[in-house]
Coordinates of C-alpha atoms and ligand atoms in Angstrom, one line a residue:
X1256 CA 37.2 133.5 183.9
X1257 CA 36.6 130.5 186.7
X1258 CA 39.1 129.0 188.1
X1259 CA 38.9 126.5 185.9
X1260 CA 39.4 128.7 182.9
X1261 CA 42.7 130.2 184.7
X1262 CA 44.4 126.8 185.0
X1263 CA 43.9 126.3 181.4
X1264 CA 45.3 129.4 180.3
X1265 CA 48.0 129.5 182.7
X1266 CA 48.7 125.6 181.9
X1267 CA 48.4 126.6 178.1
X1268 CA 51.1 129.3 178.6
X1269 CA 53.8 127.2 180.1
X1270 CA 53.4 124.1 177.1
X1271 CA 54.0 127.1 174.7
X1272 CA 56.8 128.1 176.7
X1273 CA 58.1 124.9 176.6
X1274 CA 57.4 123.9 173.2
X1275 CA 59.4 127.4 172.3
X1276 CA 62.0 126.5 174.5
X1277 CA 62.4 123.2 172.5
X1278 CA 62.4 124.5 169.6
X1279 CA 64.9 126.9 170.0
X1280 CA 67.1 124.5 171.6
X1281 CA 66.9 122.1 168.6
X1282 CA 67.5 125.1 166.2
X1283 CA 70.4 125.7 168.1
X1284 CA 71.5 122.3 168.2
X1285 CA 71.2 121.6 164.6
X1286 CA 73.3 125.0 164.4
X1287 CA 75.8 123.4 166.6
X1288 CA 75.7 120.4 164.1
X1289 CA 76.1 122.2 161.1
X1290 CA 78.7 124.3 162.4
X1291 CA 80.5 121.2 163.0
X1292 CA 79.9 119.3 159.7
X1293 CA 81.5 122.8 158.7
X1294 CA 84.4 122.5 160.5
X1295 CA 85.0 118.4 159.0
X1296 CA 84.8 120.2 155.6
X1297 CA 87.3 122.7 156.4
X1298 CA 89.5 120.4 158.2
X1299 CA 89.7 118.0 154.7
X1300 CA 90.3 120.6 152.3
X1301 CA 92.5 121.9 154.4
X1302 CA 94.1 118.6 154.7
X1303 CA 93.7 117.4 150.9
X1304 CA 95.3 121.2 149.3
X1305 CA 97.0 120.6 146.1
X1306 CA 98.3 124.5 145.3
X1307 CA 100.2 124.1 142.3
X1308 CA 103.6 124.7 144.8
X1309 CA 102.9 121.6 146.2
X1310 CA 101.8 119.8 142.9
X1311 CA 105.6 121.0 141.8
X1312 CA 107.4 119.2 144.9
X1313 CA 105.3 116.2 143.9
X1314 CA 106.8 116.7 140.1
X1315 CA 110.6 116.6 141.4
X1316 CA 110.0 113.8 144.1
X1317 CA 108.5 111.3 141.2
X1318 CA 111.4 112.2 138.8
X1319 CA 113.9 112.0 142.0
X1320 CA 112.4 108.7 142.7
X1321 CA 112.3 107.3 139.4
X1322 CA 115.9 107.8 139.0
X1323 CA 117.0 106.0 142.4
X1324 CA 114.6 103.0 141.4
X1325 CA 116.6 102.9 137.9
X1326 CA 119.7 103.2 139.8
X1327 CA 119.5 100.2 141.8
X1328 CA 117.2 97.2 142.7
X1329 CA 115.0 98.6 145.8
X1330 CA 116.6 102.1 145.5
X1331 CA 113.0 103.5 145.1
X1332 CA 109.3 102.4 146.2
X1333 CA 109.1 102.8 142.9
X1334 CA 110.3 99.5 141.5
X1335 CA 111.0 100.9 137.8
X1336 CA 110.4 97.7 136.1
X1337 CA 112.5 96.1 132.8
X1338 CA 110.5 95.4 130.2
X1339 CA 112.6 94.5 127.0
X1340 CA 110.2 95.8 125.2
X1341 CA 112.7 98.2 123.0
X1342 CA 110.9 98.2 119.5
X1343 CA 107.0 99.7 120.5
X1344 CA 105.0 99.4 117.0
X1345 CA 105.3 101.5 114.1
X1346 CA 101.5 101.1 112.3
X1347 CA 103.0 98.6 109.8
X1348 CA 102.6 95.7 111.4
X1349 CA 100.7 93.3 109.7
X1350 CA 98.6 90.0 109.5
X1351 CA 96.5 88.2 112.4
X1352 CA 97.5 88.0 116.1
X1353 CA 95.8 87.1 119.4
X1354 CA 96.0 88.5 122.8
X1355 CA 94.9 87.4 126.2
X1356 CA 94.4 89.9 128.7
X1357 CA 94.1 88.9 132.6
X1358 CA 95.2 91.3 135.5
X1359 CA 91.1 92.0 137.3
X1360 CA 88.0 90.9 137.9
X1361 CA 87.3 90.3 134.1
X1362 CA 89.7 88.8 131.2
X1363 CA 89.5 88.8 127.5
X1364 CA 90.5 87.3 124.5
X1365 CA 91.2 89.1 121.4
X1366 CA 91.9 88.7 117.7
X1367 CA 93.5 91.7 115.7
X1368 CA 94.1 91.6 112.0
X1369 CA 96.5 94.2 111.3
X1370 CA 96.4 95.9 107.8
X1371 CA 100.4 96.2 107.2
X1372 CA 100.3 100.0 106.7
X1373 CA 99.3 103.7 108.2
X1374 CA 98.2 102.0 111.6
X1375 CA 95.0 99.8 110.3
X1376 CA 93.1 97.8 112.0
X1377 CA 91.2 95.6 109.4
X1378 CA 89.2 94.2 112.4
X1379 CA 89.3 93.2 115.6
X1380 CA 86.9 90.9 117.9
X1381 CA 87.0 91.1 121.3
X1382 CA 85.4 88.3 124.0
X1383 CA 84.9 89.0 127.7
X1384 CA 84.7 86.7 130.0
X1385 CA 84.4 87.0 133.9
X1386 CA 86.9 84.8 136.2
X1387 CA 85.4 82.4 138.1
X1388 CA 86.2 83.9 142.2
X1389 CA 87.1 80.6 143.2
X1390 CA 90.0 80.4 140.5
X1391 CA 91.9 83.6 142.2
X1392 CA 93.2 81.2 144.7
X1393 CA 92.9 77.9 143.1
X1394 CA 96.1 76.2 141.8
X1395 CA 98.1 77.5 138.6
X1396 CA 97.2 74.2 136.6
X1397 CA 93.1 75.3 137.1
X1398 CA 93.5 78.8 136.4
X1399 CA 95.7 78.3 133.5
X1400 CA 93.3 75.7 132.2
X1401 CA 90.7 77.9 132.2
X1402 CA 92.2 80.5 130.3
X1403 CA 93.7 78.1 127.8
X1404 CA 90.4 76.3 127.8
X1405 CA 88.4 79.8 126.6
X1406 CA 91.4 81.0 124.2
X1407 CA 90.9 77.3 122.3
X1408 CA 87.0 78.1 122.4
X1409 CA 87.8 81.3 121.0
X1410 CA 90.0 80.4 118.5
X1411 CA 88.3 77.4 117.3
X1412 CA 85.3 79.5 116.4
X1413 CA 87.5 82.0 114.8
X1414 CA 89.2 79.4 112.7
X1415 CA 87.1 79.9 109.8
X1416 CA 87.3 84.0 109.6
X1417 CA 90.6 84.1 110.6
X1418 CA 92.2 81.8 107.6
X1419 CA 94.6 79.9 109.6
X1420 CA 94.9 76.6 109.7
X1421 CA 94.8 74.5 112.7
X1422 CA 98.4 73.6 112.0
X1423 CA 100.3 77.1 112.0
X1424 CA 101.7 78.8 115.0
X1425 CA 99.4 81.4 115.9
X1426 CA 101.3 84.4 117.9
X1427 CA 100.1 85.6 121.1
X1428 CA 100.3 88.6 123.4
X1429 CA 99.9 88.3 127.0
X1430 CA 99.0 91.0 129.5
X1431 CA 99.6 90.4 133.2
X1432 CA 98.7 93.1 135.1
X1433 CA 100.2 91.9 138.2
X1434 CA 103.8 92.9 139.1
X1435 CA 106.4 90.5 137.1
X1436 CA 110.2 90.6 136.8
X1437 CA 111.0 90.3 132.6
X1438 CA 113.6 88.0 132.2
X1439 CA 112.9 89.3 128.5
X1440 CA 109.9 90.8 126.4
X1441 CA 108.0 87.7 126.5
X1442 CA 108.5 86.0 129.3
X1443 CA 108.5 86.9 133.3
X1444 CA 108.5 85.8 136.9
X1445 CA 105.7 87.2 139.3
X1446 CA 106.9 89.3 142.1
X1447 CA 103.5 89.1 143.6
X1448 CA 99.8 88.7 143.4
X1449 CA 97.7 91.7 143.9
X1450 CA 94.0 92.4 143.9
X1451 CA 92.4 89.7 145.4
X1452 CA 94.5 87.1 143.3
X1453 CA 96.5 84.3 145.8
X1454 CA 97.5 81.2 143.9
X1455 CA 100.2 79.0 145.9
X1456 CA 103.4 78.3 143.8
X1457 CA 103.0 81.0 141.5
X1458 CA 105.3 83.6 143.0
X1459 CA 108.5 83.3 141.0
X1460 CA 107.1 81.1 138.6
X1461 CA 107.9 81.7 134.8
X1462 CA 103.9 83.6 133.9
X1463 CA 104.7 82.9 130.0
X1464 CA 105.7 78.8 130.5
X1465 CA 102.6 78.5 133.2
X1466 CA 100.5 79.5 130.0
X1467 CA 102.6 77.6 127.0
X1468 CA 101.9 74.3 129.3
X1469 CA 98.3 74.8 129.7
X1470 CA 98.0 75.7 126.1
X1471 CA 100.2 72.2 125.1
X1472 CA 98.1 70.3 127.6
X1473 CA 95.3 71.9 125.4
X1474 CA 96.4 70.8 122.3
X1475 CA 96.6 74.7 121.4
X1476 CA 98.9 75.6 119.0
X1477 CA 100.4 78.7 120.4
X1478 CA 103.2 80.6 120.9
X1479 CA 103.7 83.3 123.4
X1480 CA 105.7 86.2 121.9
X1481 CA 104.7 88.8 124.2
X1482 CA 104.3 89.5 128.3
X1483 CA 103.6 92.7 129.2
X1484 CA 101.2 94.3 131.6
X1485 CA 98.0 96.7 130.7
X1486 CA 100.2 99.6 130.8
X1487 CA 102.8 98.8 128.4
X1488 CA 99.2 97.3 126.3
X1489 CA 98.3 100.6 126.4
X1490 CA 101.5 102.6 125.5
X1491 CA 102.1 99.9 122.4
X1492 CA 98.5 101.1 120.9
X1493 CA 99.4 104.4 122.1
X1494 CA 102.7 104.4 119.7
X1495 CA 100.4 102.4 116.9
X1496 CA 98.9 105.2 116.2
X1497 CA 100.7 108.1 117.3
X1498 CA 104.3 108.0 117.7
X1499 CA 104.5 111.1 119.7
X1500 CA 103.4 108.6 122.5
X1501 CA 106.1 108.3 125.2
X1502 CA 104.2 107.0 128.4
X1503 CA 100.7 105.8 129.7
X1504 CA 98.7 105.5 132.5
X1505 CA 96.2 103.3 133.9
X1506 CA 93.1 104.9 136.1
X1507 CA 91.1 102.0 137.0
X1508 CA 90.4 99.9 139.7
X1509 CA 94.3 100.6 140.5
X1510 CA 96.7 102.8 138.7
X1511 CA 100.2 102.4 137.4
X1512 CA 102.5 104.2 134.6
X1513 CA 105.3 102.7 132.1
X1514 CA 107.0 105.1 129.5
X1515 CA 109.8 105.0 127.2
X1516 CA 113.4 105.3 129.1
X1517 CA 116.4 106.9 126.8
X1518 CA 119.3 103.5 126.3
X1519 CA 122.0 106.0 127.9
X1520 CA 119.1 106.0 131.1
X1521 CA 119.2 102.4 131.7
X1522 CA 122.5 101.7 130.5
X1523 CA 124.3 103.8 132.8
X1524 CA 121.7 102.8 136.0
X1525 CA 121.9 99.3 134.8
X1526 CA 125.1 98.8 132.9
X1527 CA 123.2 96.8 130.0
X1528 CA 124.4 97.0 126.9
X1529 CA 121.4 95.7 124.5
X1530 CA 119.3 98.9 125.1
X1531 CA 119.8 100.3 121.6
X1532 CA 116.9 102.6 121.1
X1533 CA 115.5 102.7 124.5
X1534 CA 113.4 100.4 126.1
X1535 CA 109.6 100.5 128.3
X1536 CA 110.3 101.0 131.9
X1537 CA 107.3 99.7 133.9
X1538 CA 107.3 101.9 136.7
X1539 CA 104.4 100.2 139.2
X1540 CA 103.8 104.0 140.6
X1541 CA 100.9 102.8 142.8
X1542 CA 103.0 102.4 145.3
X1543 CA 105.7 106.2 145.0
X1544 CA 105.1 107.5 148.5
X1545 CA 106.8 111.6 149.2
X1546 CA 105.9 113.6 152.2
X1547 CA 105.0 116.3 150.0
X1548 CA 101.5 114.0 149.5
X1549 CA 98.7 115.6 151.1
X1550 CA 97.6 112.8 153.6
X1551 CA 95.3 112.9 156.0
X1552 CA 93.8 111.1 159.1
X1553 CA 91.1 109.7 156.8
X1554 CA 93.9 107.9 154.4
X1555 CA 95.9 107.0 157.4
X1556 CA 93.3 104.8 158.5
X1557 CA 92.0 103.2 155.7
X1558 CA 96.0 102.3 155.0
X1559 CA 95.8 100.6 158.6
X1560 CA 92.6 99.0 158.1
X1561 CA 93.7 97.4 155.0
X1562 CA 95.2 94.1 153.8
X1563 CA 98.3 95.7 152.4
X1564 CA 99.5 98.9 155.0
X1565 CA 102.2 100.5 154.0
X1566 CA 101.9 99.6 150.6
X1567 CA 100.6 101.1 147.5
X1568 CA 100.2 104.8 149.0
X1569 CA 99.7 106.6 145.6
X1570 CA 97.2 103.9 144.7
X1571 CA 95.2 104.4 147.7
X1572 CA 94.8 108.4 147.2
X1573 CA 94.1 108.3 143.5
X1574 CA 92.7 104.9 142.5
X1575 CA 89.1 103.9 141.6
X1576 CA 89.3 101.3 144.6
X1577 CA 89.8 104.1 147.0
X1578 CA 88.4 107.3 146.3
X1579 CA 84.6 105.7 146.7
X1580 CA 86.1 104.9 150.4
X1581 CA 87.7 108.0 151.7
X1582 CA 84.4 109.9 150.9
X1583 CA 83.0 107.1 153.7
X1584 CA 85.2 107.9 156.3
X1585 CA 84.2 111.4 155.6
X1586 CA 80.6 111.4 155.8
X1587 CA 81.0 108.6 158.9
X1588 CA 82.9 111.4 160.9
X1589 CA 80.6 113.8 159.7
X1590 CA 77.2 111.7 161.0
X1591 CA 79.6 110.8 164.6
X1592 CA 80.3 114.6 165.0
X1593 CA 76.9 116.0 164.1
X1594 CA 73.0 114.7 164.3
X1595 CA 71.9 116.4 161.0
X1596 CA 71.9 113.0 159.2
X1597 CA 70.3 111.0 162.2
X1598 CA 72.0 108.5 164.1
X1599 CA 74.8 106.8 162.5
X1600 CA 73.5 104.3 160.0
X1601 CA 75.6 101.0 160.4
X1602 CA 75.8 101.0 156.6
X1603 CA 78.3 103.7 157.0
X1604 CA 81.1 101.4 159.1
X1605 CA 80.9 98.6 156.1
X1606 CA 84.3 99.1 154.2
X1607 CA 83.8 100.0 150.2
X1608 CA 80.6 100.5 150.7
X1609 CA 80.1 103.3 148.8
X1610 CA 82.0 102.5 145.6
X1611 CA 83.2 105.3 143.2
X1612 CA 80.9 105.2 140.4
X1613 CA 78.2 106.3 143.1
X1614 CA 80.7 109.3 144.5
X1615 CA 80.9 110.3 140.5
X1616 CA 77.1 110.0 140.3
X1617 CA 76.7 112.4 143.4
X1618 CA 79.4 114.4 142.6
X1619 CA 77.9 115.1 139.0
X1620 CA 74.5 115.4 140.2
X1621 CA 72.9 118.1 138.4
X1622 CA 69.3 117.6 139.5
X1623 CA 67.9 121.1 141.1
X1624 CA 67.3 119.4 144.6
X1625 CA 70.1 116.9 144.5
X1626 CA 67.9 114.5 144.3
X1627 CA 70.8 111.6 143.4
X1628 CA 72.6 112.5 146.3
X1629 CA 69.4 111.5 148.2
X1630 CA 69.0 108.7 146.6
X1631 CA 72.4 107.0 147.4
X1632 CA 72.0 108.3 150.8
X1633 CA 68.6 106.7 151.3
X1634 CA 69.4 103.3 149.3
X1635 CA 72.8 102.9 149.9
X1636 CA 73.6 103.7 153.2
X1637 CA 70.4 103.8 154.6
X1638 CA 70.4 107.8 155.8
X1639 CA 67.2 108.9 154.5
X1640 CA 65.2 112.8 154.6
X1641 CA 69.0 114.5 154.6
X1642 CA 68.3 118.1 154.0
X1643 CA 69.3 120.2 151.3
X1644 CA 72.6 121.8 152.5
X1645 CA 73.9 118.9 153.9
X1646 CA 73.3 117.1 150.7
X1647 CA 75.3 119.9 148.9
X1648 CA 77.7 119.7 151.5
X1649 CA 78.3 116.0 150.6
X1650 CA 78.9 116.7 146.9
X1651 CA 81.8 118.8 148.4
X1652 CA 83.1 115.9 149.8
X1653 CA 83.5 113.6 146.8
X1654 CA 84.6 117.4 145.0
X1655 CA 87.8 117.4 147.6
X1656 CA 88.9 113.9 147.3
X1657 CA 88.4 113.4 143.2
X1658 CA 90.0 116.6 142.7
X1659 CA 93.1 116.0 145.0
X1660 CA 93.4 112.3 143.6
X1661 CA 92.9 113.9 139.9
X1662 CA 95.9 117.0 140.3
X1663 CA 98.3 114.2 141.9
X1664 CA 97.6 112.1 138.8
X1665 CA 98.7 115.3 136.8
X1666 CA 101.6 115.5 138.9
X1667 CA 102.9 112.0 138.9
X1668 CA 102.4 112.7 134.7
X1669 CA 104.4 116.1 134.8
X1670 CA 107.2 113.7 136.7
X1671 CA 107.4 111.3 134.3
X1672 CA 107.6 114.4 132.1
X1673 CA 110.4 115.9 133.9
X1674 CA 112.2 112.7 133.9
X1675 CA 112.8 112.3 130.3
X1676 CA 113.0 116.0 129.6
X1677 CA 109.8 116.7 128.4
X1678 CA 108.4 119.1 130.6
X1679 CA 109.6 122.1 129.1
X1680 CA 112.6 122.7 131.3
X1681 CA 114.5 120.3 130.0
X1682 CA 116.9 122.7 128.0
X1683 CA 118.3 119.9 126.2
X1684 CA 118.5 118.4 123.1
X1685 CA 115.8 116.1 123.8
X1686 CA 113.0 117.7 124.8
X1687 CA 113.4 120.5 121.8
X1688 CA 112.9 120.1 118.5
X1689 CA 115.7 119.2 116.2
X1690 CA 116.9 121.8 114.0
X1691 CA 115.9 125.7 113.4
X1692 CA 117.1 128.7 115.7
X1693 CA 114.3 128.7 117.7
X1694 CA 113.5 125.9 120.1
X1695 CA 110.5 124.3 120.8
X1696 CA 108.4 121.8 122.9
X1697 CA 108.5 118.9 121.3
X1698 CA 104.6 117.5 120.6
X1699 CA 104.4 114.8 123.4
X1700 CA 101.6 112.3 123.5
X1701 CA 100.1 110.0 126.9
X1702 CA 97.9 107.2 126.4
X1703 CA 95.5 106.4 129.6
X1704 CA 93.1 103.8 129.9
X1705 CA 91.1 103.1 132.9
X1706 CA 87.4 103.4 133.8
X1707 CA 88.3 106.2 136.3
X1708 CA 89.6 108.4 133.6
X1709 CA 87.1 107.6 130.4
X1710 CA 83.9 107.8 133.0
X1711 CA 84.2 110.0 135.5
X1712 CA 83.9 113.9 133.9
X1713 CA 85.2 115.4 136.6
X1714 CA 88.0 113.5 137.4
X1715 CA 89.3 114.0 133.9
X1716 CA 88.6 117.8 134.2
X1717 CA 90.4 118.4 137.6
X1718 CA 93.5 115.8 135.9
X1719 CA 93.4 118.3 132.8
X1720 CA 92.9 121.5 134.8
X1721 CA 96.3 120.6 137.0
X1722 CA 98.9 119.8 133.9
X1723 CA 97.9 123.3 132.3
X1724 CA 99.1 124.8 136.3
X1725 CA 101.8 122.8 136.8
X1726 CA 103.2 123.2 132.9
X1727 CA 102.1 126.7 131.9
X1728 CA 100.0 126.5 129.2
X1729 CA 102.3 127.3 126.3
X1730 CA 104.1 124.2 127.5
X1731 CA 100.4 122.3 127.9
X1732 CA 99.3 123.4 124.6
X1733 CA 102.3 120.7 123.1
X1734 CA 101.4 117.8 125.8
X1735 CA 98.1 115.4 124.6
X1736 CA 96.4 113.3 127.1
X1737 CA 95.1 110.1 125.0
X1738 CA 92.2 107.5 125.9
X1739 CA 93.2 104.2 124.4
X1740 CA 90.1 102.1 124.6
X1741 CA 90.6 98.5 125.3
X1742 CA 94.9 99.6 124.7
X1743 CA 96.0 96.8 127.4
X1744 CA 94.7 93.6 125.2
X1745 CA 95.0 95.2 121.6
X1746 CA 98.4 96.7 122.6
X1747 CA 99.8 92.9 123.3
X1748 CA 98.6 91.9 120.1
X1749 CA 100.3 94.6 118.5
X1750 CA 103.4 93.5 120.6
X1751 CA 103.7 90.2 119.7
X1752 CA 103.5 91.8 115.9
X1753 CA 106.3 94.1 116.1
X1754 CA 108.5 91.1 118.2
X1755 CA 108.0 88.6 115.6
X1756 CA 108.3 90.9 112.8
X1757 CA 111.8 91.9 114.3
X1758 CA 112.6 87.9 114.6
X1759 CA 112.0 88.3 111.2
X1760 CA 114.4 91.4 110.0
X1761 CA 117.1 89.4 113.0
X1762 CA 116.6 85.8 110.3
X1763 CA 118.0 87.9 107.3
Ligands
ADP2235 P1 90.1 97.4 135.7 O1 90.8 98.4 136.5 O2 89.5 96.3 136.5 O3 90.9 96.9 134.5 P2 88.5 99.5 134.4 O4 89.6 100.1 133.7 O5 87.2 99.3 133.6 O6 88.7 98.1 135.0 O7 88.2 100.4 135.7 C1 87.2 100.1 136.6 C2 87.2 101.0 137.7 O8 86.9 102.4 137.2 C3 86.2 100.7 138.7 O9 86.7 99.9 139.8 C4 85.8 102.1 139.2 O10 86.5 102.4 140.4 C5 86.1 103.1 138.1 N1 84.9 103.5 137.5 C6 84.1 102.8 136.6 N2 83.0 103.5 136.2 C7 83.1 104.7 136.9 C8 82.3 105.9 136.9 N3 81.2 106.0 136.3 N4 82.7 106.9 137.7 C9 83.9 106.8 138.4 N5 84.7 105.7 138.4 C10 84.3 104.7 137.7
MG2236 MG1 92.2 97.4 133.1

């Protein structure tokens, strides 16, 4: 070999050293960066653990709560809500009623013609319509228009099916899923506007006149004989049909509960005397807070960083505006900590980026490579070619935030449970059945509603999973969890039945 030749080898020699060297230093780094996208795993579920001890504290600190916000006005972040709503319907309501319901992004009109007996519904038509952005801070006279403006539509092209003539008073339920002080079952001043709504001059106006005087400027001839919000919507078609029903929940965009408080509750907390038979206690639960909740830096932060800190805590560990989020902040630390997904895509610092129905997509992702998860990665963040593992890694992201937001959900349930004595421990006379030697768990149905809960498997799985821990099963086995499709408008219908029907029996 020249000299030439000797160079070449020699020079050959060193580029494959070098090239080795390279390589093992990247292998090594990426098994520095897996070992610390490890590590952000571990810190999370260690941070979001829901052992069933924990679940329990959570159980006594919603009932504890729920009785210090009965007790007193601002006794509670929980603000246990009046509704006057005593009488929830039976099944025998009967004839035609309308309902508006307003409280997100869409609102809808209904009709409901109610068969009089066994809990029929002859028919029922149901018209959606979005709400203009620019009306959620317009003035109360424009947005009321417009919703008197679409009922008249509505009704006008109903006239002819429904049989009534333009002349009669046609009854109307109104849900308002924003938080409202009940003077009395149908009518209500606004505490304050939540998601996204901000109309001057509405806070502490009457809800139920602001509508009457659009409808009269109108022409429409209406009558407003209920104002609830979606929750007690929900647990009136809840009762319709089952009346085992006691409570319901809302898993949507937000989430809130209502259920039925004993008189003796509310009349001792509240020394009114009117509360024969009980009455719906609205109990705006997005916003309980207990130090047995499993927070952690991730939640902390996006409470800062949003519009409301402080405020609405449950909400913003179990909602359908949150969850979608936390994975974010997640999978941001992750890419800051570790290059195995690249450099940081800016994607990842743009709040509610990643929206829940895409964490239930990846989280659900049976594909055998994952090949959703790559997908949303790719399109939606802009973090393309992530490897395998580290896409399986990310399912177990959204797996720890949707089941720690799903077993408080089952919690906060078991503690509305607890509260009226229908958790099993109870001992008293309410929560057993009546009669017979042996007690026994009373049958106990919840209505839910909320795109969370009817679309997201696993969600409803984990919520499912936790009240059979919490309870015991032999206890479980007497406790139904309900979907009540489209519950918030149908259930104000079914309201304003059972209100004017009582008018009636009150005229004798
Ligand atoms: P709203 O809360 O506005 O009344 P919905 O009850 O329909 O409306 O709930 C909508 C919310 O449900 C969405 O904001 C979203 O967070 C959640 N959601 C809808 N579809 C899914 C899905 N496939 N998987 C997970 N969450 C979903
Ligand atoms: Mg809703």
């Amino acid at each position: 070999m020249g000299k030439v030749g000797v160079a070449l080898a020699a020079g050959c020699a060193a580029a494959a050293c070098v090239t080795a060297a390279v390589m093992v230093t990247r292998r090594m780094s990426r098994r520095r960066g897996w070992r610390r996208l490890v590590r952000v795993l571990e810190e999370l579920e260690e941070g979001c653990a829901t052992p069933v001890g924990r679940l329990r504290q959570v159980v006594d600190a919603m009932a504890v709560e729920m009785h210090a916000g009965l007790a007193s006005e601002g006794g509670s972040k929980l603000k246990m809500l009046l509704t006057y709503v005593h009488n929830l319907p039976t099944g025998m309501e009967k004839g035609i009623y309308y309902a508006l319901d307003l409280g997100g992004t869409n609102f809808r009109v209904l009709r409901v013609n109610l068969g009089g007996q066994r809990s029929t519904i002859l028919d029922h038509d149901v018209e959606r319509q979005p709400i203009p952005q620019h009306l959620m801070t317009s003035t109360i006279e424009e947005l009321f228009d417009f919703i008197a403006t679409k009922l008249k539509d509505f009704v006008g092209r109903e006239e002819n099916v429904s049989g009534i003539s333009a002349e009669e008073t046609r009854e109307l339920g109104f849900t308002f899923s924003f938080p409202v002080k009940q003077n009395s079952s149908s009518s209500g001043t606004l505490i304050k506007w939540t998601k996204g709504f901000s109309i001057q001059d509405m806070v502490g106006r009457d809800v139920s006149q602001c509508l009457q005087e659009a409808m009269s400027r109108k022409g429409l001839n209406m009558q407003v004989a209920s104002l609830v919000n979606d929750t007690v919507g929900t647990l009136a078609l809840g009762h319709y049909h089952d009346q085992d029903t006691v409570a319901s929940v809302i898993f949507g965009t937000g989430t809130n509960a209502c259920y039925l408080e004993r008189a003796d509750a509310i009349i001792k907390c509240q020394g009114l005397l009117s509360t024969s038979g009980g009455m719906v206690v609205n109990m705006e639960w997005g916003n309980f807070w207990s130090s047995h909740l499993p927070r952690t830096s991730y939640d902390a932060d996006l409470d800062c960083e949003s519009p409301n800190p402080n405020d609405q805590g449950f909400e913003k560990m179990i909602s359908g505006m949150y969850l979608g989020d936390i994975v974010r902040r997640v999978v941001l630390r992750m890419s800051q900590e570790s290059d195995v997904f690249g450099p940081v895509s800016s994607k990842l610092l743009v709040p509610f980026i990643l929206r829940t129905p895409m964490i239930a997509t990846m989280h659900e992702d049976d594909s055998p490579n994952l090949m959703e998860v790559a997908r949303i990665l790719r399109d939606t963040l802009q973090i393309p070619d992530v490897p395998l593992n580290v896409r399986k890694l990310v399912v177990k992201v959204c797996d720890v935030v949707t089941r720690r937001a799903a077993r408080l959900a089952a919690a906060g349930i078991v503690g509305i449970l607890k509260k009226i004595g229908r958790d099993g421990n109870g001992g008293t006379a309410s929560c057993k059945a009546k009669g017979g030697g042996q007690s026994k768990m009373r049958r106990t149905v919840v209505a839910v509603e909320g795109g969370l809960y009817t679309n997201y498997t696993m969600f409803r799985e984990y919520l499912n999973e936790a009240m059979g821990e919490i309870l015991g099963e032999d206890v479980a086995e007497h406790v139904i969890i309900r979907v009540m499709d489209d519950g918030s408008g149908i259930g104000a219908a079914l309201l304003a039945a059972s209100h004017s029907a009582s008018l009636a029996i009150d005229s004798i």
